[in-house]
Amino acid sequence: ADFDCGMRKLAYDFGRQLQPRQGKFESLYYALNLNSKDCHVELSNVADGGSSSSLTSTSSSSPASSSSSSSSGPTYFVDASIGIDASDRGTSEESPLRTIQ
């Protein structure tokens, strides 16, 4: 659940970067279900074209924000074209997984 929530937050930030004219981009916020109980974040009062990160998490167990360069969890590599889903894969760019599930 934490991975899913974190990915939705990153997708929202990325969408706002792609289309800054959308401002808060509320339609994307609701499409990604960022107002749900298990992954709730608040829309900030960012002016149109404002800062790149507009999310304020209300959960204490949420993953690191997209602006953070360090992570306490493992890193997995995924490539839908050349990856192989096996227990010994996904720990390096040379041996990626095919899927994240």
XYZ file of C-alpha atoms in Angstrom:
101
model
C 0.000 0.000 0.000
C 2.864 2.408 0.775
C 4.434 1.760 -2.638
C 1.122 2.383 -4.411
C 0.514 5.601 -2.500
C 4.027 6.837 -3.169
C 3.700 6.121 -6.878
C 0.411 8.005 -7.047
C 2.040 11.003 -5.339
C 4.927 10.924 -7.797
C 2.508 10.609 -10.726
C 0.643 13.673 -9.475
C 3.837 15.723 -9.145
C 4.972 14.584 -12.591
C 1.618 15.484 -14.123
C 1.829 18.953 -12.602
C 5.313 19.363 -14.055
C 4.075 18.326 -17.510
C 1.131 20.729 -17.432
C 1.907 23.616 -15.064
C -0.951 25.638 -16.556
C -3.333 23.281 -14.712
C -2.303 24.802 -11.362
C -3.350 22.439 -8.584
C -4.508 19.969 -11.287
C -7.477 18.866 -9.203
C -8.768 16.499 -11.899
C -5.523 14.504 -11.724
C -5.574 14.643 -7.903
C -9.019 13.007 -7.832
C -8.243 10.615 -10.718
C -5.277 9.272 -8.721
C -7.550 8.966 -5.671
C -5.239 11.033 -3.472
C -8.188 11.914 -1.255
C -8.690 8.298 -0.117
C -8.296 7.152 3.485
C -5.293 4.936 2.751
C -3.400 7.581 0.741
C -4.680 10.962 1.778
C -2.768 14.114 0.930
C -3.971 17.689 0.985
C -3.960 20.003 -1.988
C -1.922 23.035 -1.017
C -2.855 26.581 -1.855
C -0.278 26.794 -4.635
C -0.890 29.499 -7.214
C -1.120 28.416 -10.852
C 2.335 27.534 -12.105
C 3.660 27.378 -8.554
C 6.218 25.105 -6.952
C 6.771 21.604 -8.264
C 5.679 19.843 -5.084
C 2.134 20.603 -3.957
C 1.425 17.668 -1.690
C 1.241 17.756 2.079
C 0.888 14.323 3.574
C -1.447 13.732 6.503
C -0.073 10.248 7.141
C 2.972 9.670 9.332
C 3.851 6.443 7.520
C 4.009 7.873 4.015
C 7.088 7.214 1.869
C 9.722 9.878 1.287
C 8.681 12.737 -0.942
C 9.808 12.887 -4.553
C 12.269 15.681 -3.756
C 14.197 13.447 -1.359
C 17.257 11.752 -2.833
C 17.762 9.198 -0.068
C 15.543 6.286 0.812
C 15.594 3.831 3.667
C 13.940 1.032 1.683
C 15.262 -1.237 -1.069
C 15.545 -0.113 -4.700
C 14.006 -2.268 -7.415
C 14.630 -2.041 -11.148
C 11.802 -2.815 -13.564
C 11.828 -3.006 -17.371
C 8.699 -4.291 -19.120
C 10.659 -5.055 -22.295
C 13.642 -7.076 -21.078
C 12.883 -7.830 -17.433
C 12.308 -11.292 -15.983
C 10.115 -11.932 -12.947
C 12.328 -14.134 -10.763
C 13.293 -13.994 -7.099
C 16.936 -13.172 -7.866
C 16.127 -10.270 -10.218
C 15.360 -6.588 -9.813
C 18.314 -5.557 -7.666
C 20.344 -3.958 -10.480
C 19.800 -2.233 -13.815
C 21.419 -5.224 -15.546
C 18.863 -7.699 -14.131
C 15.480 -5.937 -13.922
C 12.087 -7.396 -13.074
C 9.383 -7.372 -15.765
C 6.525 -6.252 -13.463
C 6.160 -4.677 -10.026
C 3.670 -7.219 -8.740
